[in-house]
Coordinates of C-alpha atoms in Angstrom, one line a residue:
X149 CA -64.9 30.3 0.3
X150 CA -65.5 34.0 -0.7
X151 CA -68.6 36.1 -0.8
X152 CA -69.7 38.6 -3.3
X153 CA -69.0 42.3 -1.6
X154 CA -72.1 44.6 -1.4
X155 CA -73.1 47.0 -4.5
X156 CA -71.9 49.9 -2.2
X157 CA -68.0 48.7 -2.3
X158 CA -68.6 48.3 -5.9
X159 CA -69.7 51.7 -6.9
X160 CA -67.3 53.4 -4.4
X161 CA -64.3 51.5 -6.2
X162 CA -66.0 52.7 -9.5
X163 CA -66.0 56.2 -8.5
X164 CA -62.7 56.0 -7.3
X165 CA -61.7 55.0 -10.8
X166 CA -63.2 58.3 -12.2
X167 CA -61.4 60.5 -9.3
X168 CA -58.2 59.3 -10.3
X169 CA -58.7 59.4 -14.1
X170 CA -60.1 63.0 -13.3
X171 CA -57.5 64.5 -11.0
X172 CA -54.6 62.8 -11.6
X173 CA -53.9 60.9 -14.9
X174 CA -54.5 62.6 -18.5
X175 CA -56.1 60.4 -21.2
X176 CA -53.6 58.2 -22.6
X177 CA -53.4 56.0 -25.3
X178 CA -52.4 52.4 -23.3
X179 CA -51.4 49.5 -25.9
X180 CA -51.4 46.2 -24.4
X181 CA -50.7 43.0 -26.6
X182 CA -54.8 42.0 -26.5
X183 CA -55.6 45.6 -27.6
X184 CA -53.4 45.1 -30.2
X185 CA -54.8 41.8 -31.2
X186 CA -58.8 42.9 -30.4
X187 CA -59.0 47.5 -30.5
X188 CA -63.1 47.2 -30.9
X189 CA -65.8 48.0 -28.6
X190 CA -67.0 44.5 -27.6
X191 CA -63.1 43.8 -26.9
X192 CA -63.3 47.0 -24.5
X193 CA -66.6 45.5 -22.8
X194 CA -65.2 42.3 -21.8
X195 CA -62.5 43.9 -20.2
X196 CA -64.3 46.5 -18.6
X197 CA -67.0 43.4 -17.4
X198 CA -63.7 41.6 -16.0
X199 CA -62.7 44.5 -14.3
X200 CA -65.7 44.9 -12.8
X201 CA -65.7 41.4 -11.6
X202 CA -62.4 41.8 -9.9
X203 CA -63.6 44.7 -8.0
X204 CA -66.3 42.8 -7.1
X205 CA -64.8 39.8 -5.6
X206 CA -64.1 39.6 -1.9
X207 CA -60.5 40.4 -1.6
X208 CA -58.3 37.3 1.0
X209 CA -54.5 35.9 1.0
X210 CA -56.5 33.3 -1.5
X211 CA -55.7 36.1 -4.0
X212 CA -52.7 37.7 -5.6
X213 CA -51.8 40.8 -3.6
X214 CA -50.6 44.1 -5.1
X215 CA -49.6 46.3 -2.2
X216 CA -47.0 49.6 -1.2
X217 CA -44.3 49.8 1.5
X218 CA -44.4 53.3 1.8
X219 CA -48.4 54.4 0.7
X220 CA -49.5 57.6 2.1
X221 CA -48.0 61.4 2.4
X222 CA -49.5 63.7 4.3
X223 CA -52.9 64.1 4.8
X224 CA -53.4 68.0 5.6
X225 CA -52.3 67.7 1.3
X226 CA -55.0 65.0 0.7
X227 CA -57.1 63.5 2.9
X228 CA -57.0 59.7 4.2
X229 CA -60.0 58.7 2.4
X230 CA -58.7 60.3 -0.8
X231 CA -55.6 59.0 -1.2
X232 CA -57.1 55.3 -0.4
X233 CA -59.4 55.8 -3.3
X234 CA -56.4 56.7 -5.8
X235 CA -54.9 53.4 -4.4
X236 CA -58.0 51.0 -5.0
X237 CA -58.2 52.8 -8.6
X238 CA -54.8 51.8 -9.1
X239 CA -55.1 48.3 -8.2
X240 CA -53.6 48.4 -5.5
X241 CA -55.6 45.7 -3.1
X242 CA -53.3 45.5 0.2
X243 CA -51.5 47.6 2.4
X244 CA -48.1 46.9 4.9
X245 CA -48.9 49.9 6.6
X246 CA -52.4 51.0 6.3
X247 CA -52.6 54.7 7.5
X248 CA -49.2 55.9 8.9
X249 CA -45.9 54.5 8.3
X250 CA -43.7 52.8 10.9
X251 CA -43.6 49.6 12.4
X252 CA -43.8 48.5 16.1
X253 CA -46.1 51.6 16.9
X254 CA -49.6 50.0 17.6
X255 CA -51.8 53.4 18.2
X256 CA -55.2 52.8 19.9
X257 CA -58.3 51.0 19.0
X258 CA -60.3 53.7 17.4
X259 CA -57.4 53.9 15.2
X260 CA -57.8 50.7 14.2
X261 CA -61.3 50.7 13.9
X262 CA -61.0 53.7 11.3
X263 CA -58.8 51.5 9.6
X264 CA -61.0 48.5 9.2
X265 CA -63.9 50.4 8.0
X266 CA -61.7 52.6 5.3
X267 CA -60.6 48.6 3.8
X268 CA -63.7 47.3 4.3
X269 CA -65.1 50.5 1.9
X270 CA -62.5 49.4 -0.8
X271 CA -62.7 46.1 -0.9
X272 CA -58.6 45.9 0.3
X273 CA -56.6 44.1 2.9
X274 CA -54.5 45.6 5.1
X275 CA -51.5 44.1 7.8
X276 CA -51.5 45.1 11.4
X277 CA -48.2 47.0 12.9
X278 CA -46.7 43.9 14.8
X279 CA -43.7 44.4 17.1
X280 CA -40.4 42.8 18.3
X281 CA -41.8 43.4 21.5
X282 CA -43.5 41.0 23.6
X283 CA -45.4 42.9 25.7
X284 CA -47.9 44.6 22.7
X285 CA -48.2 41.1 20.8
X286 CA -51.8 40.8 23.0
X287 CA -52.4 44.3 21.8
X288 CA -52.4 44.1 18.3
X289 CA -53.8 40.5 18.8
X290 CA -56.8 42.4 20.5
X291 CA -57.1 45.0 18.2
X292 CA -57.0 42.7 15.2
X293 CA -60.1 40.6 16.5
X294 CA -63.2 40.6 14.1
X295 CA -61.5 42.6 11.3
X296 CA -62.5 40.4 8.4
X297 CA -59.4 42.5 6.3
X298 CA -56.6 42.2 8.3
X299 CA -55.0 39.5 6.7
X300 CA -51.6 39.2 9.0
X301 CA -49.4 41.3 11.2
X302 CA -45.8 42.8 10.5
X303 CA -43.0 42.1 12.6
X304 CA -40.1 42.9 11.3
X305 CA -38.1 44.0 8.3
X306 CA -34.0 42.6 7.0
X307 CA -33.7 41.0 10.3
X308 CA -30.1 39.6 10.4
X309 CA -29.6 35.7 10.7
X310 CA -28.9 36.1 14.4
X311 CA -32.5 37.1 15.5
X312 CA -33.9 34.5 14.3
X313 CA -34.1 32.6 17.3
X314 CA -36.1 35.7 18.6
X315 CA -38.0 36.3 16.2
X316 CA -39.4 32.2 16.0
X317 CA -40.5 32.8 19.8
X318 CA -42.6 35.9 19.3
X319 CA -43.9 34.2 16.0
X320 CA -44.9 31.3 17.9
X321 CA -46.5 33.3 20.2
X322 CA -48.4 35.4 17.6
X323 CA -49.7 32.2 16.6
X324 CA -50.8 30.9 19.9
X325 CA -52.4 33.6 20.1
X326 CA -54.3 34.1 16.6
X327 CA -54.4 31.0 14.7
X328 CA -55.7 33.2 11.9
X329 CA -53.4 35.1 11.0
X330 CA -49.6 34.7 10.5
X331 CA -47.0 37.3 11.3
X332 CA -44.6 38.2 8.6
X333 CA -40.7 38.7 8.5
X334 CA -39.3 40.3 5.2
X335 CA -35.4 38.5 4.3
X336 CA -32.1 40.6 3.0
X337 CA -31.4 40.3 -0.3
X338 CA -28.4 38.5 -1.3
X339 CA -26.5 41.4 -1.7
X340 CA -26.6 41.7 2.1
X341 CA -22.9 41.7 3.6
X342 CA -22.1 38.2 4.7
X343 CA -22.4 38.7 8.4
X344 CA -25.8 39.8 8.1
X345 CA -26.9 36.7 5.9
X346 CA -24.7 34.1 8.2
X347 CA -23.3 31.9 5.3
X348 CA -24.9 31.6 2.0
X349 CA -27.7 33.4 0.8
X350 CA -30.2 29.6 0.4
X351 CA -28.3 28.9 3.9
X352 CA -30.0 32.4 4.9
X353 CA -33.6 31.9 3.7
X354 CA -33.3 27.4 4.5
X355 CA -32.0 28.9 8.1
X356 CA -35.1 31.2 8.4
X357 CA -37.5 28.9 7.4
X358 CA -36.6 25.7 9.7
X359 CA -35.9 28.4 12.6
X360 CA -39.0 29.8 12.3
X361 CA -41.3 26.4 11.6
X362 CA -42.9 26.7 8.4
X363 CA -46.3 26.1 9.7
X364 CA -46.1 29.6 11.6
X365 CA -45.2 31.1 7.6
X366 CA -47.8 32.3 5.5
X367 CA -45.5 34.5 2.8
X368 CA -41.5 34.0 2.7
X369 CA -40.6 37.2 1.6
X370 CA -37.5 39.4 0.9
X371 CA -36.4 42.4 -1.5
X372 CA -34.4 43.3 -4.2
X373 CA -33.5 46.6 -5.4
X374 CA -32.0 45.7 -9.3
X375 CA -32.9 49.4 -10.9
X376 CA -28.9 51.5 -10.5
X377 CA -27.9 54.8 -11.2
X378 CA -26.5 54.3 -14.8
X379 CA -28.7 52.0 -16.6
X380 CA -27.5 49.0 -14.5
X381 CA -29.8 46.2 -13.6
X382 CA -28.9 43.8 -11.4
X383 CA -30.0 40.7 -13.3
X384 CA -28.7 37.8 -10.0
X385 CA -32.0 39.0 -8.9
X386 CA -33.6 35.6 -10.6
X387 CA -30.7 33.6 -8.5
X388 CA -32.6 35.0 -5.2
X389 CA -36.3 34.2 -6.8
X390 CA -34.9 30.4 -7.2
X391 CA -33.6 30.3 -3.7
X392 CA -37.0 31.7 -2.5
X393 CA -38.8 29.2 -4.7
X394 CA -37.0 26.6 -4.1
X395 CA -37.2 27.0 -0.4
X396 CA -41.2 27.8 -0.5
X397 CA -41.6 24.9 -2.6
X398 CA -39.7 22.2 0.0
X399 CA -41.4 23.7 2.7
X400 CA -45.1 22.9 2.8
X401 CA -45.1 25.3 -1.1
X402 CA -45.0 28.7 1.3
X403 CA -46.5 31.6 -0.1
X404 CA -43.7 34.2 -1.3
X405 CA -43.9 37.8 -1.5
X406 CA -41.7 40.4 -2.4
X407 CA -40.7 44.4 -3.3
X408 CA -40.9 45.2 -6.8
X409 CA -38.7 48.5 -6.9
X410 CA -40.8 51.6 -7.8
X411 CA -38.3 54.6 -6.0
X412 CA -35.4 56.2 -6.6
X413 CA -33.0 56.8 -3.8
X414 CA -28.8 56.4 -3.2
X415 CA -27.4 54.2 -6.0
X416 CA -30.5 53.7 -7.4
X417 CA -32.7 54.8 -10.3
X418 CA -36.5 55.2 -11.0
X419 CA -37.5 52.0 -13.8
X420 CA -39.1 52.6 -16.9
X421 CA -42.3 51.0 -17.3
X422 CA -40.8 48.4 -19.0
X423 CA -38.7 47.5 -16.7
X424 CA -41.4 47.4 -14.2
X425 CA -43.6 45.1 -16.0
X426 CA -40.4 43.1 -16.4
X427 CA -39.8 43.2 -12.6
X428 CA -42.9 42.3 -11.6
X429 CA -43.2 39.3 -14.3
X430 CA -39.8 37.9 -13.1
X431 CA -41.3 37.7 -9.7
X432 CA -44.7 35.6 -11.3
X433 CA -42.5 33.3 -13.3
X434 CA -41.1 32.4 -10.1
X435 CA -44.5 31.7 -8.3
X436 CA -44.8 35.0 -6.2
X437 CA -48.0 35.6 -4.8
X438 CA -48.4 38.9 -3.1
X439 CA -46.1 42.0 -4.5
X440 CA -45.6 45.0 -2.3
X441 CA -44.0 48.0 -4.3
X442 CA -41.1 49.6 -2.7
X443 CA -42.8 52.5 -2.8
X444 CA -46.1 54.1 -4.0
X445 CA -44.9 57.5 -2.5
X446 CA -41.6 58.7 -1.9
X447 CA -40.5 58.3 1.8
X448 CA -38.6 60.9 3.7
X449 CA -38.7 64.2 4.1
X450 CA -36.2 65.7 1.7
X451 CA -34.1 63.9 -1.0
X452 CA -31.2 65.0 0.7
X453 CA -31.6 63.4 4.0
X454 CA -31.3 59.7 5.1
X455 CA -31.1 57.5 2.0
X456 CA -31.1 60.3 -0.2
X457 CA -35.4 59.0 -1.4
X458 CA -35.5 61.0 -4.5
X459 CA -38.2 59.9 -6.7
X460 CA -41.5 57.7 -7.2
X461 CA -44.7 57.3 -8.2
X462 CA -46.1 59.9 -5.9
X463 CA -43.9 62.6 -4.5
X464 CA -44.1 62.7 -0.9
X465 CA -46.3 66.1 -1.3
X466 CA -48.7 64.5 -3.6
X467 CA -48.0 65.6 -6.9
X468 CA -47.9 62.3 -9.7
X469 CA -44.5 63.8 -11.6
X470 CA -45.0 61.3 -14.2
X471 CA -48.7 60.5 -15.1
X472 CA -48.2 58.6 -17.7
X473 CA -45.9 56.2 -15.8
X474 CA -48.5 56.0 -13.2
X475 CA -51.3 55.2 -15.3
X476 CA -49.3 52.6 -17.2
X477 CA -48.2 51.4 -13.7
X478 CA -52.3 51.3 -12.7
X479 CA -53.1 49.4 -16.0
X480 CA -50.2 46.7 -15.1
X481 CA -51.9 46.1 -11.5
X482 CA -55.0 45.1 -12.9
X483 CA -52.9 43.0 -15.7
X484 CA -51.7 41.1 -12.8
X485 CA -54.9 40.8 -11.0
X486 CA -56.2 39.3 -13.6
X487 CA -54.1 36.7 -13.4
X488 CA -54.8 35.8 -9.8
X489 CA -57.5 32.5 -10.4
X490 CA -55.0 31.1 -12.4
X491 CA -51.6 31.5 -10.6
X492 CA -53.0 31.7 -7.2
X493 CA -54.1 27.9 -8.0
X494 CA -50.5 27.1 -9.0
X495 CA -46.9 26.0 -8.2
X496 CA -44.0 26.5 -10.3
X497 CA -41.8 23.5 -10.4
X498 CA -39.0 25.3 -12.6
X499 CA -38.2 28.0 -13.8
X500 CA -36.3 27.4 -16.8
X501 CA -34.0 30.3 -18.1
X502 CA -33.5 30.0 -22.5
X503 CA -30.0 31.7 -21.8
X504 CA -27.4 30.5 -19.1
X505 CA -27.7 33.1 -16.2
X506 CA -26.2 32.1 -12.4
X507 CA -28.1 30.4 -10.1
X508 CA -31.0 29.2 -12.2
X509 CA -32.4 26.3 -14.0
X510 CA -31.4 26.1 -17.8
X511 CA -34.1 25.1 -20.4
X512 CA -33.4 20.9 -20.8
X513 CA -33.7 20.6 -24.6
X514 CA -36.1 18.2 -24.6
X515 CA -38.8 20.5 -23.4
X516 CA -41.8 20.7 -25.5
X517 CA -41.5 24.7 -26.7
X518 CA -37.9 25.6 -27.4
X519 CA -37.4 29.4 -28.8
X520 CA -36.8 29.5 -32.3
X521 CA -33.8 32.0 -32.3
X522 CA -30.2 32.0 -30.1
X523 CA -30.9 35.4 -28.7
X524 CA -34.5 35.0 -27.3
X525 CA -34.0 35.6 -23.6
X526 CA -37.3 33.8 -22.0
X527 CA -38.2 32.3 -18.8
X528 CA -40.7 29.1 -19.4
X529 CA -41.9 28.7 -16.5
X530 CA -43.6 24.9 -15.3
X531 CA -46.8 25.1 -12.8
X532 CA -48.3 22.3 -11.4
X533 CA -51.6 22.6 -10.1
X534 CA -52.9 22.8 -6.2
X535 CA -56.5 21.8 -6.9
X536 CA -57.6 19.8 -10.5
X537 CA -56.0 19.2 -13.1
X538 CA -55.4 21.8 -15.5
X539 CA -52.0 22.3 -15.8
X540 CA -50.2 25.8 -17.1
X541 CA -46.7 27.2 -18.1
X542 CA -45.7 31.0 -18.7
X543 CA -42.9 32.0 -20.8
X544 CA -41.7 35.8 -20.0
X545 CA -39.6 37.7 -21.9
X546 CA -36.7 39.2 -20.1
X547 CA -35.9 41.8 -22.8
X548 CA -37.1 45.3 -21.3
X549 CA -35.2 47.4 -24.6
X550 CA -37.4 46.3 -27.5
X551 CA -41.3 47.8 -26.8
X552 CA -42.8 45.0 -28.7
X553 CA -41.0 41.4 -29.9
X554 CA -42.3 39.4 -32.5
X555 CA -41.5 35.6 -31.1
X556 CA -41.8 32.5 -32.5
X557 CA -41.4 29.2 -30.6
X558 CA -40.6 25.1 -32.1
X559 CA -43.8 22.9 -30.7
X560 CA -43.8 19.6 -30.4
X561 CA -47.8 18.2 -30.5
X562 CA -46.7 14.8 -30.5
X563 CA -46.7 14.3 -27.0
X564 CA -49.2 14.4 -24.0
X565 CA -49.7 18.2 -25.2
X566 CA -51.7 18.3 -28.3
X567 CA -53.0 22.5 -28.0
X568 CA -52.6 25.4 -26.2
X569 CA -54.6 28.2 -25.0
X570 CA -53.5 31.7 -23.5
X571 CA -55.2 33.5 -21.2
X572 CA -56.1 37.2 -21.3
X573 CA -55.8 38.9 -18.2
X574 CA -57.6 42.0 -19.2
X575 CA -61.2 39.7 -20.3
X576 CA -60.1 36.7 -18.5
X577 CA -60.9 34.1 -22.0
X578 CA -59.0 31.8 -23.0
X579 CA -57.8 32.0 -26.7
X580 CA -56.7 29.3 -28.7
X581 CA -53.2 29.6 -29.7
X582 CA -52.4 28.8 -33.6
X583 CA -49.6 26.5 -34.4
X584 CA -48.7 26.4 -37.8
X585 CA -46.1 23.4 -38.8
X586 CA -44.9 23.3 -35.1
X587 CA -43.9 26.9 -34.7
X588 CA -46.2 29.4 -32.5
X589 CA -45.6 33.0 -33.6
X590 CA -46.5 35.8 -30.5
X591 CA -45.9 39.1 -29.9
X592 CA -44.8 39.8 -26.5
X593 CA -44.1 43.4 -25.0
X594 CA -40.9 44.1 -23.1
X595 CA -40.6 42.4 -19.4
X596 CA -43.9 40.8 -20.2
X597 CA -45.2 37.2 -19.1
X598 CA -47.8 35.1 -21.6
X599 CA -49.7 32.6 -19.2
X600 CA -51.0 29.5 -21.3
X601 CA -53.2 26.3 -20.3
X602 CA -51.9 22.6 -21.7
X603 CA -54.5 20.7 -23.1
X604 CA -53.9 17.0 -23.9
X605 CA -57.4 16.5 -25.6
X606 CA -57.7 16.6 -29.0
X607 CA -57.9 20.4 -30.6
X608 CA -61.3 21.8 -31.5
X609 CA -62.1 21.6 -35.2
X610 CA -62.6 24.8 -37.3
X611 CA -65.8 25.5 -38.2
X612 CA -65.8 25.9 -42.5
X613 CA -68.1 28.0 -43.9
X614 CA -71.0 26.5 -46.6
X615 CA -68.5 28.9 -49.5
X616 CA -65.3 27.3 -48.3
X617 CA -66.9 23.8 -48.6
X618 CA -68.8 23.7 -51.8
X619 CA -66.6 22.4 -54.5
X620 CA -66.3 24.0 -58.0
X621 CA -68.2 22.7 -60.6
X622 CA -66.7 19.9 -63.0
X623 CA -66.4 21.2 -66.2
X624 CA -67.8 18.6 -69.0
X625 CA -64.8 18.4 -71.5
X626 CA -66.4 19.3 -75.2
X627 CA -64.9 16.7 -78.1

């Protein structure tokens, strides 16, 4: 069960938000759909009150994680503190790395301590530096020990199918030794050559997984890079979010985690904001419950060197390039956050694609919503709940081009689902959703996901007003 944080975390993530709106992003005008539908003042104060809440709420692995790969530069440019209250004012919750990048190297236990306190100021979580080898497992064990936000330990990253074997033992052992905490292994994508997967890419991931034990899994993770140099995107990426679903799902319903892409190195480009919302949403119409972006700052040294790391949120000397981007990518945290008591307490089932694509589920025509139009590309996505009974689906619009789609959808009420409601994630209400002759009309911006609750009772009546229900006077006819 979670506790309420102290006032002092409260009001040190509140003045974080005013550092970052002060030094880094301009004011800017942010249109989200609800905005659209509600631009007054009481609209503004439930979603600053829901904010508020969020902050407020002890931060677990019960909750949807928005983390970074790569999340610090260097800190003679800004210092440690700073830069971790620019993340928490982005909504930005969890860290792979906490303080300095690299995995395997487990520094000392004033490190550590330093670490734990910084989170514990922010209200964020945060995963030790594991290691592949044995002998500093009972370090990092030891220096986890009473730090209520470490949430996990990572061991390694695109291990290839052959160390498996190796890297069950040491997870085992992990275990054995913390039965709080899991350690956590990040998968190729599918992309990977085929000597690295070792067969098939679901024969990669089903090969982890039963190698491993699922019971010593918390997340089943992997990355996907789909922005390329030319406008391409990679659109099999939804092929390797049904494998990872699918697999999560048969396996106990396993967590899942993965990258969304926020860099721009060889071969690769940096995403628009619509693309980013549409990368992240992809990943939540698949179930996904922790997202680490790959990366808040640029890694490297140079952008000649290495991968040739060119470009992202945060240059690697500090400087926001784009702070327009970065607010709208701060905005779309929270969005998601807001989301995390509803999918958090879900599974998805399917994931039905509108459109034929490899690898996925197709939309059976006797579903409930169909689109009302050939060339609406959508995900409907089917969730079945963990605890109770309320039971959701999200339909996410895979079109990144268009800013804004007006979208209407065929309904059928005559079934077990008589209404629906959609949930704001920026005041977290619920909104009863008009349908009109069986069609719902909504307008949905680019890569964005529209979460809704089934109801099966019968919908609320609207209140008439005295005017709209006093008849007109019956004229007498004269003779």
């Amino acid at each position: 069960m979670k506790k309420q944080t102290t006032l002092r975390v409260l009001c040190r993530i509140m003045a974080a938000l005013m550092l970052v709106s002060a030094l880094a992003i301009p004011a800017m005008a942010l249109t989200t759909h609800a905005e659209e539908a509600a631009p007054d003042a009481e609209y503004e104060a439930k979603k600053q009150a829901y904010r508020e809440q969020i902050m407020a709420d002890d931060v677990t692995t019960d909750d949807l994680l928005i983390g970074s790969w790569v999340s610090f530069y260097s800190f003679e440019t800004d210092s440690y503190e700073y830069q971790l209250d620019q993340m928490a004012a982005a909504g930005i919750n969890f860290n792979m790395f906490p303080k300095n990048f690299g995995s395997g190297a487990m520094f000392d236990a004033e490190y550590w301590a330093d670490v734990e306190a910084q989170y514990a100021k922010r209200n964020m979580v945060y995963q030790m530096n594991g290691s592949m080898a044995e002998k500093n497992i009972a370090i990092g064990v030891e220096y986890a020990a009473g730090k209520e936000h470490c949430v996990g330990y990572h061991l390694v990253d695109e291990p290839t199918a052959d160390k498996f074997p190796e890297i069950a033992r040491l997870s085992k052992i992990y275990r054995e030794m913390d039965q709080t905490r899991y350690p956590m292994t990040n998968l190729f994508p599918s992309y990977a050559p085929e000597w690295a997967l070792g067969g098939t890419y679901e024969q990669h991931v089903t090969n982890f997984v039963q190698t491993i034990g699922p019971e010593n899994i918390e997340y089943l993770s992997h990355d996907y890079y789909p922005f390329r140099d030319g406008g391409v995107v990679l659109t099999d990426i939804f092929a390797d979010m049904e494998v990872l679903r699918k697999v999560a799902y048969e396996n106990g319903k396993l967590k899942t985690h993965a990258y969304p892409q926020s860099t721009a190195w060889n071969g690769t480009r940096m995403p628009t904001v619509n693309e980013m919302r549409w990368n992240v949403y992809g990943y939540l119409a698949y179930g996904f419950k922790a997202l680490s972006w790959f990366n808040l700052v640029c890694p490297g040294s140079s952008d000649t060197e290495g991968e040739g790391f060119r470009d992202s949120l945060i240059y690697r000397d500090g400087t926001i390039r784009d702070p327009e981007l970065f607010a709208a990518f701060s905005e779309l945290n929270w969005e998601v956050r807001g989301l995390s008591s509803i999918l958090m307490n879900q599974d998805v089932v399917h994931a039905y694609h509108t459109t034929k694509a490899n690898g996925v589920e197709t939309l059976p025509e006797d579903y409930f919503i169909q689109p009302d139009g050939r060339r609406m590309e959508f995900i409907v996505s089917v969730m079945e709940p963990k605890e109770g009974e309320d039971r959701y689906i999200m339909l996410f619009n895979k079109n990144t081009r268009r800013n804004t789609m007006e979208c209407k959808f065929n309904v059928d009420l005559t079934g077990e689902v008589k209404w629906l409601e959609y949930f704001d994630p920026f005041t977290g209400e619920y909104i009863p959703v008009e349908i009109k002759d069986g069609v719902m009309e909504e307008t949905f911006r680019a890569g964005e996901g529209r979460v809704y609750r089934l109801r099966t009772d019968e919908p609320p009546v609207e209140e008439t007003t005295a005017e709209e229900t006093t008849e007109a006077p019956t004229e007498t006819p004269t003779e």
